C-alpha positions as semicolon CSV with decimal commas, in nm:
position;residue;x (nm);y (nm);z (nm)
1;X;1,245;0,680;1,793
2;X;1,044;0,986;1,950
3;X;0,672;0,995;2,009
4;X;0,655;1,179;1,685
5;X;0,769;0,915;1,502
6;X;0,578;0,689;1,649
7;X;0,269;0,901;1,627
8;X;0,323;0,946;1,235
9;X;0,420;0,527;1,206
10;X;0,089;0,487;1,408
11;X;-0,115;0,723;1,162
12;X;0,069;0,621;0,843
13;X;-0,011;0,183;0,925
14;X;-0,405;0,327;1,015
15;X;-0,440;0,522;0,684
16;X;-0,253;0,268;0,464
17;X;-0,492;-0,019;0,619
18;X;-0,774;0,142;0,580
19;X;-0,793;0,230;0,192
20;X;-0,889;-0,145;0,103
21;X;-1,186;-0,050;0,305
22;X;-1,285;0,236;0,095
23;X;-1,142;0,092;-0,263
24;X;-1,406;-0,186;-0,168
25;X;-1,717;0,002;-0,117
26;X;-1,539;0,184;-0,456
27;X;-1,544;-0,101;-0,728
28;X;-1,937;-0,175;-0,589
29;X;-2,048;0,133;-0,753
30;X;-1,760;0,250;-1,045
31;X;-1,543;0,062;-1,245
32;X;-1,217;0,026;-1,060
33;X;-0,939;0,108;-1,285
34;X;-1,188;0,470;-1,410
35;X;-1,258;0,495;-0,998
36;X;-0,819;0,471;-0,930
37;X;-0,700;0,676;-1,243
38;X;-0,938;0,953;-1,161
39;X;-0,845;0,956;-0,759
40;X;-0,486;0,951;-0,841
41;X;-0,509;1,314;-1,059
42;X;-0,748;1,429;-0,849
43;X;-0,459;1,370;-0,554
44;X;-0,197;1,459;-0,777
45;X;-0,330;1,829;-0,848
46;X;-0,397;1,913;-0,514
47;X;-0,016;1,725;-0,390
48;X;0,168;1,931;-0,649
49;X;-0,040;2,281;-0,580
50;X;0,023;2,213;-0,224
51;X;0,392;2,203;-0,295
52;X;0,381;2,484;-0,498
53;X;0,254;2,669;-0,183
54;X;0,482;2,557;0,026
55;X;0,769;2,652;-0,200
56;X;0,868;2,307;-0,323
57;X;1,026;2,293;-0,743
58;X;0,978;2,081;-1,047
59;X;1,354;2,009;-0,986
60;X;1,415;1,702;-0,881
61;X;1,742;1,481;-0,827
62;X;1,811;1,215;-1,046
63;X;1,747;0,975;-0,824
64;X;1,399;1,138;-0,704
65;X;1,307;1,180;-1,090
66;X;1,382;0,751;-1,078
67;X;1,169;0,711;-0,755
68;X;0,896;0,931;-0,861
69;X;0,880;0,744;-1,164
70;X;0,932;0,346;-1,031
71;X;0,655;0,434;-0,748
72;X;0,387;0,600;-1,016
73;X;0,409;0,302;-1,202
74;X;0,491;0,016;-0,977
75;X;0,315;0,116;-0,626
76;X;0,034;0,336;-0,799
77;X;-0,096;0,149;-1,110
78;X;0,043;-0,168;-1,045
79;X;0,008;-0,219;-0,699
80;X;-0,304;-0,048;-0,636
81;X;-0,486;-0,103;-0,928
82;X;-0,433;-0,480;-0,987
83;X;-0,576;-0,463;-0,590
84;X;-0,900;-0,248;-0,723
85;X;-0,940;-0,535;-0,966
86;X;-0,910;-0,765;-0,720
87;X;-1,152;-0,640;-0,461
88;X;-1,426;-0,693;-0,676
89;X;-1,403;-1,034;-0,595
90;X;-1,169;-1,028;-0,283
91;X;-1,310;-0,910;0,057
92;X;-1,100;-0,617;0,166
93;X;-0,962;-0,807;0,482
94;X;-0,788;-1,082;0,261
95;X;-0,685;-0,846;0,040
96;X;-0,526;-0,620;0,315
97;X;-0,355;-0,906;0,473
98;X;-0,205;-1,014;0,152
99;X;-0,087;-0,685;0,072
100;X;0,061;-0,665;0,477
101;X;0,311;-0,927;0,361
102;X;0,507;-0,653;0,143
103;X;0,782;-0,674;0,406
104;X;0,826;-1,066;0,375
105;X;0,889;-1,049;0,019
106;X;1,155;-0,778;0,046
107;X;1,301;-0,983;0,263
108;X;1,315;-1,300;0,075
109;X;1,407;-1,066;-0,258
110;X;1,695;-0,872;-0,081
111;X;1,858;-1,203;-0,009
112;X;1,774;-1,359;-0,330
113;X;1,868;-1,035;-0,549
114;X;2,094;-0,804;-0,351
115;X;2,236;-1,113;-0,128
116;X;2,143;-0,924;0,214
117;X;2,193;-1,158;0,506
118;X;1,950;-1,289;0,668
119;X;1,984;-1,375;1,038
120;X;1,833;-1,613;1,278
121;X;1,573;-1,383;1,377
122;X;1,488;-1,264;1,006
123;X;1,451;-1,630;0,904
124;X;1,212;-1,689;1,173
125;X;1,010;-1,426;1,086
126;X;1,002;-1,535;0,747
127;X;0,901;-1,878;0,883
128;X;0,684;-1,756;1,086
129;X;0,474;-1,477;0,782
130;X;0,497;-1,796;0,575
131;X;0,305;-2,011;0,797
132;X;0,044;-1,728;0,905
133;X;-0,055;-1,682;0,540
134;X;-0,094;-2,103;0,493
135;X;-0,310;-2,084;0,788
136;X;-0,523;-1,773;0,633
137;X;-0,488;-1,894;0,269
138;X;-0,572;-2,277;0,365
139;X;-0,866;-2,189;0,536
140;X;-1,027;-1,932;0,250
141;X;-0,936;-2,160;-0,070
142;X;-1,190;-2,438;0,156
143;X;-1,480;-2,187;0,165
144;X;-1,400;-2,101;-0,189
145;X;-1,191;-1,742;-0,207
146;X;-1,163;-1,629;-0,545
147;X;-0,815;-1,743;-0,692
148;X;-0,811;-1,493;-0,905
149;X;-0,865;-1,247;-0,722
150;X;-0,589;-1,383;-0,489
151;X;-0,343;-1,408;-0,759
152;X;-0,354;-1,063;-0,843
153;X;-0,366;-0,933;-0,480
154;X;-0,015;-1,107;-0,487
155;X;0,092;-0,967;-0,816
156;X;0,028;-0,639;-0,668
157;X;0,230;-0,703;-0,371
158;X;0,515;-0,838;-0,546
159;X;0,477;-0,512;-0,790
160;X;0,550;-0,316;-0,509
161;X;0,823;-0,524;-0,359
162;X;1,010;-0,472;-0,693
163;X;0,913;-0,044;-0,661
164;X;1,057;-0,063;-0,269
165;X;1,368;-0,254;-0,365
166;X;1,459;-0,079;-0,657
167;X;1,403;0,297;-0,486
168;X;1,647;0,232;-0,201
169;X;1,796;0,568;-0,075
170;X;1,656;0,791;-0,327
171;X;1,351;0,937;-0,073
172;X;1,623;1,222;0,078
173;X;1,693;1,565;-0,065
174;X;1,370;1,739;0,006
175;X;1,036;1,827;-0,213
176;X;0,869;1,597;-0,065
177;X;0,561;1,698;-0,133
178;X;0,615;1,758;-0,495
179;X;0,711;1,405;-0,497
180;X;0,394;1,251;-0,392
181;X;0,216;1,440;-0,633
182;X;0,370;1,377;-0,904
183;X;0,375;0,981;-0,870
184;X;0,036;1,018;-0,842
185;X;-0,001;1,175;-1,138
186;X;0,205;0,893;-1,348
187;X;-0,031;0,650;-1,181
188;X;-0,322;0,845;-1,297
189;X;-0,224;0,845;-1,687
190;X;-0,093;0,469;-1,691
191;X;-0,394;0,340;-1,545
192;X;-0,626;0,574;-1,801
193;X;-0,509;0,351;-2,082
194;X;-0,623;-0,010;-1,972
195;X;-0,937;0,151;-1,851
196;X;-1,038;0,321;-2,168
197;X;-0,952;0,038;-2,353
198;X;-1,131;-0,247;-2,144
199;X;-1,345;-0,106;-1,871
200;X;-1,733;0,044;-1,956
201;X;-1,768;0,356;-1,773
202;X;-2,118;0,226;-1,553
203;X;-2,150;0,450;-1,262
204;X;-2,392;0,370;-1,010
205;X;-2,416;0,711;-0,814
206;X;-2,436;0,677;-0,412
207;X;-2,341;0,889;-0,122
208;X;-2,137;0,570;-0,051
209;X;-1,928;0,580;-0,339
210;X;-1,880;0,983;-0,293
211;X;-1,782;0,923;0,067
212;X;-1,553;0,663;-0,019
213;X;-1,382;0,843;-0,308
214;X;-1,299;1,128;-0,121
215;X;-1,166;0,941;0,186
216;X;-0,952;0,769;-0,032
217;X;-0,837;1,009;-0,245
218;X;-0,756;1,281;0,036
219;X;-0,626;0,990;0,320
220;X;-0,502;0,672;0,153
221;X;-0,392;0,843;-0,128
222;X;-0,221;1,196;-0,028
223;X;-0,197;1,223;0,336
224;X;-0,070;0,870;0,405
225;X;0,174;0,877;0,100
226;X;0,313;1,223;0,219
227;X;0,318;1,064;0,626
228;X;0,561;0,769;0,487
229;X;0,807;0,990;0,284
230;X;0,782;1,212;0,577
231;X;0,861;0,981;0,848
232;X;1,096;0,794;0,622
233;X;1,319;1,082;0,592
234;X;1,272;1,132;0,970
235;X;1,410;0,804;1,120
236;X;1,477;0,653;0,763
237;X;1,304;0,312;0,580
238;X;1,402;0,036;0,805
239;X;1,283;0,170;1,073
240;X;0,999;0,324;0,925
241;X;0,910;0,015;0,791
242;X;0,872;-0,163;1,136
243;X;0,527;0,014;1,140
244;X;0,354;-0,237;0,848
245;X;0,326;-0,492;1,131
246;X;-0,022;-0,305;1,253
247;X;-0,129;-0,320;0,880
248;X;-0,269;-0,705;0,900
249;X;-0,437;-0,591;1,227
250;X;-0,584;-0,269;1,105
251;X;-0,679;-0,441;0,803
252;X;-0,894;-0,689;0,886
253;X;-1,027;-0,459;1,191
254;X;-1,140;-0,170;0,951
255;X;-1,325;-0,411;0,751
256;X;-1,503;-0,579;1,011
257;X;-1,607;-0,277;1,165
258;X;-1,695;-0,065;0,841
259;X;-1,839;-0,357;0,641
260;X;-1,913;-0,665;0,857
261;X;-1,696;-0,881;0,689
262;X;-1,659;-1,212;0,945
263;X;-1,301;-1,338;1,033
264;X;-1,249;-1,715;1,174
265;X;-1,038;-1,847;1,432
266;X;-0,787;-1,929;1,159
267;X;-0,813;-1,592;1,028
268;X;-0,706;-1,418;1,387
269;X;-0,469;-1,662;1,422
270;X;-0,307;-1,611;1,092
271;X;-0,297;-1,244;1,135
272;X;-0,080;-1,272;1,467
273;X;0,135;-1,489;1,348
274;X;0,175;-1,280;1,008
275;X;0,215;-0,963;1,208
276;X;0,475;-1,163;1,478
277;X;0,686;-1,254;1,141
278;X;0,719;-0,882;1,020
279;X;0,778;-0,778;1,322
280;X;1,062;-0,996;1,360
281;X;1,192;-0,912;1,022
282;X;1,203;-0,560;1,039
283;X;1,324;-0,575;1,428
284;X;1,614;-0,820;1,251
285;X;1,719;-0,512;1,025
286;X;1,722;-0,282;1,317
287;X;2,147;-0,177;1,408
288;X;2,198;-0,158;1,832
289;X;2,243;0,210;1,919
C-alpha cells in the first residue's frame, strides 16, 4: 500500500466519521428524512454532471447497475437515514461508534451466510469489537441512552452490512463517478416518500444548519463516497476496508471537539478495544505478499 493509498484511506475514515457530526447539528433545525432526501439530489446532480464532464456514460455493467442500485437503497436511505432518525435522540459519538462496527458484522455474516473462515485472529477481533461495544453500550443504557435510538443506529448498520455483502466485486469497470451519483440519487427519491408521508416540513433557519448541510452534502456525501470507490478500485475492498478502524476514533473525536459531547473512561476504553477488534479483523483478511 503506497502513501497514496494511505493518504486517500486516511481522508476517506476522516470524512466518513465526521458526517454524524454534521447530520446532528442537521435534525436540530430540519426534519431529518426532508434534510437527507434533499442532500442526496442535491449530491447526486452535481456527482452525475461531474461525470458527464469528465467523460463518464449512463452505461453501466450489470453488475454496477446491481451495486448502484443495492447501495442507493441499502447504504443511502437505509443506512443513513434510519441514522438521521436516530440522532435526534442519539449523540453523534454513540451513533458513530455503532455505525464503526460495520466491519464486525460482515464478519460474523460472511461466516454465517457465505461460510468464509474465520481464523484465530478474526475471532479475536470479533471477541474483542464484541466486548468494546458491552463496555460502551453497558455504560450508556445506566445513564439512560435512548433505546430507540440505539436500535435503529443498529438497524442501519446491519442495512449496510447486507448492501457491502451483497455488492462484492461489482465496484471495477470504471464510471466511477457516475456511480456515486446516481446512488445518490435512488437514495434521494426512496427517502422522499416516508418523509412526505410522515415528517412536517418545520424548518428552523440557522447559519448552523446551512453550514452543516453543505459540509455534508459536498464531503460526507460526494467526496468521501467517490474517495472509497476510488481507493477501492486502487488496492481493492479488503484492504480498503482496514481504514474503518480510525472511524470509532474520529467519531467520537469530531464530536467532542465540534459539539462538546463528554466521553467516560468506559467510553475511551470501549473505543480502543472496538477499533483493536477491526483492526484485527480486517488485518485477518489481509493475503502475505
Amino acid at each position: 500500500m503506497n502513501a497514496g493509498a494511505i493518504g486517500l484511506g486516511l481522508a476517506f475514515a476522516f470524512m466518513w466519521s465526521s458526517a454524524f457530526t454534521s447530520a446532528r447539528v442537521i435534525v436540530e433545525y430540519a426534519p431529518p428524512l426532508a434534510s437527507l432526501s434533499l442532500r442526496f439530489l442535491v449530491s447526486g446532480l452535481l456527482g452525475v454532471m461531474i461525470a458527464r464532464m469528465l467523460g463518464q456514460s449512463f452505461r453501466l455493467t450489470s453488475a454496477q447497475w446491481r451495486a448502484t442500485v443495492i447501495f442507493g437503497i441499502c447504504q443511502n436511505a437505509l443506512y443513513l437515514g434510519l441514522n438521521f432518525v436516530a440522532m435526534q435522540w442519539v449523540e453523534a459519538s454513540l451513533a458513530s461508534i455503532i455505525a464503526s462496527t460495520m466491519p464486525l458484522m460482515v464478519a460474523i455474516a460472511g461466516f454465517v451466510v457465505f461460510r468464509d473462515r474465520l481464523s484465530p485472529l478474526a475471532l479475536a477481533g470479533l471477541a474483542l469489537g464484541i466486548i468494546g461495544v458491552v463496555l460502551i453500550m453497558g455504560a450508556r443504557i445506566g445513564a439512560g441512552v435512548d433505546l430507540l435510538g440505539v436500535a435503529l443506529c443498529f438497524i442501519a448498520a446491519a442495512a449496510l452490512t447486507v448492501a457491502t455483502l451483497a455488492v462484492r466485486g461489482a465496484s471495477s469497470g470504471g464510471n466511477v463517478m457516475m456511480i456515486v451519483g446516481l446512488q445518490m440519487l435512488i437514495g434521494s427519491v426512496v427517502l422522499a416518500v416516508p418523509s412526505a408521508l410522515f415528517e412536517p416540513l418545520e424548518v428552523t433557519w440557522s447559519w448552523q444548519l446551512l453550514v452543516a448541510f453543505a459540509y455534508t452534502t459536498l464531503v460526507p456525501g460526494l467526496a468521501a463516497t467517490w474517495v472509497w470507490f476510488t481507493l477501492v478500485n486502487r488496492i481493492g475492498a479488503v484492504k480498503a476496508a482496514t481504514f474503518h478502524f480510525l472511524n470509532p476514533f474520529f467519531g467520537v473525536a469530531i464530536a467532542a471537539v465540534l459539539l462538546g459531547e463528554r466521553l467516560g473512561v468506559t467510553d475511551v476504553v470501549g473505543v480502543v478495544v472496538i477499533a483493536a477488534g477491526i483492526l484485527a479483523v480486517q488485518l485477518s483478511k489481509q493475503k502475505p505478499v
